[in-house]
Amino acid sequence: MKKAQGLSLNTIVIAALVLIVLVILIVLLSGKMGSFKKGIDSCDGKCVSGASDCNKDETPIYIINCDDDGDGKADGGNYCCMNQE
């Protein structure tokens, strides 16, 4: 008798486990990315319109929606001037 050609049961089980692990990783990472983005948008310094508006002792950091008062709304400008420490 010839053995049937095709995917074995072991291959199907391993593929299913890999798929489950990938789905779990995607869910975990997508949740973390949201909090990472929120941390990037907040500014511990001051929001300004250009990098040249920062003082010499401040580092300009480009931020799409700069929020320096923590209210969740953009406060104007795309640069956050952070004090160098």
GROMACS .gro file of C-alpha atoms in nm:
model
   85
    1MET     CA    1   0.000   0.000   0.000
    2LYS     CA    2   0.118   0.348  -0.081
    3LYS     CA    3   0.118   0.619   0.184
    4ALA     CA    4  -0.106   0.913   0.110
    5GLN     CA    5   0.080   1.214  -0.014
    6GLY     CA    6   0.001   1.555   0.134
    7LEU     CA    7   0.012   1.736   0.464
    8SER     CA    8   0.051   1.521   0.768
    9LEU     CA    9  -0.149   1.575   1.084
   10ASN     CA   10   0.166   1.690   1.266
   11THR     CA   11   0.227   1.963   1.008
   12ILE     CA   12  -0.130   2.089   1.039
   13VAL     CA   13  -0.111   2.097   1.421
   14ILE     CA   14   0.222   2.283   1.418
   15ALA     CA   15   0.090   2.535   1.164
   16ALA     CA   16  -0.218   2.596   1.379
   17LEU     CA   17  -0.004   2.653   1.690
   18VAL     CA   18   0.221   2.896   1.503
   19LEU     CA   19  -0.084   3.085   1.381
   20ILE     CA   20  -0.224   3.112   1.734
   21VAL     CA   21   0.110   3.242   1.866
   22LEU     CA   22   0.126   3.502   1.587
   23VAL     CA   23  -0.225   3.626   1.664
   24ILE     CA   24  -0.138   3.659   2.034
   25LEU     CA   25   0.181   3.852   1.951
   26ILE     CA   26  -0.005   4.089   1.720
   27VAL     CA   27  -0.268   4.160   1.986
   28LEU     CA   28  -0.005   4.224   2.253
   29LEU     CA   29   0.211   4.445   2.032
   30SER     CA   30  -0.079   4.649   1.894
   31GLY     CA   31  -0.188   4.731   2.250
   32LYS     CA   32   0.164   4.842   2.343
   33MET     CA   33   0.201   5.054   2.031
   34GLY     CA   34  -0.095   5.268   2.134
   35SER     CA   35   0.065   5.357   2.466
   36PHE     CA   36   0.400   5.416   2.294
   37LYS     CA   37   0.242   5.664   2.053
   38LYS     CA   38   0.069   5.843   2.341
   39GLY     CA   39   0.404   5.884   2.515
   40ILE     CA   40   0.561   6.025   2.202
   41ASP     CA   41   0.287   6.287   2.151
   42SER     CA   42   0.316   6.425   2.504
   43CYS     CA   43   0.582   6.686   2.567
   44ASP     CA   44   0.751   6.747   2.902
   45GLY     CA   45   0.900   7.069   2.766
   46LYS     CA   46   0.730   7.334   2.552
   47CYS     CA   47   0.576   7.310   2.205
   48VAL     CA   48   0.716   7.541   1.937
   49SER     CA   49   0.666   7.573   1.562
   50GLY     CA   50   1.029   7.524   1.458
   51ALA     CA   51   1.347   7.363   1.590
   52SER     CA   52   1.521   7.700   1.583
   53ASP     CA   53   1.268   7.832   1.838
   54CYS     CA   54   1.426   7.619   2.113
   55ASN     CA   55   1.687   7.775   2.343
   56LYS     CA   56   2.052   7.669   2.323
   57ASP     CA   57   2.019   7.448   2.632
   58GLU     CA   58   1.711   7.268   2.489
   59THR     CA   59   1.692   6.981   2.242
   60PRO     CA   60   1.422   7.001   1.972
   61ILE     CA   61   1.226   6.677   1.924
   62TYR     CA   62   0.990   6.648   1.625
   63ILE     CA   63   0.638   6.551   1.733
   64ILE     CA   64   0.336   6.546   1.500
   65ASN     CA   65   0.081   6.661   1.761
   66CYS     CA   66   0.274   6.834   2.036
   67ASP     CA   67   0.088   6.846   2.370
   68ASP     CA   68   0.279   7.024   2.649
   69ASP     CA   69  -0.004   7.072   2.900
   70GLY     CA   70  -0.136   6.713   2.908
   71ASP     CA   71  -0.491   6.787   2.793
   72GLY     CA   72  -0.466   6.555   2.491
   73LYS     CA   73  -0.500   6.839   2.240
   74ALA     CA   74  -0.228   6.974   2.013
   75ASP     CA   75  -0.089   7.298   2.153
   76GLY     CA   76   0.065   7.432   1.834
   77GLY     CA   77   0.391   7.352   1.670
   78ASN     CA   78   0.557   7.029   1.576
   79TYR     CA   79   0.864   7.050   1.798
   80CYS     CA   80   0.902   6.986   2.168
   81CYS     CA   81   1.190   7.172   2.334
   82MET     CA   82   1.333   6.945   2.604
   83ASN     CA   83   1.590   7.055   2.861
   84GLN     CA   84   1.926   6.882   2.826
   85GLU     CA   85   2.035   6.704   3.141
   0.00000   0.00000   0.00000
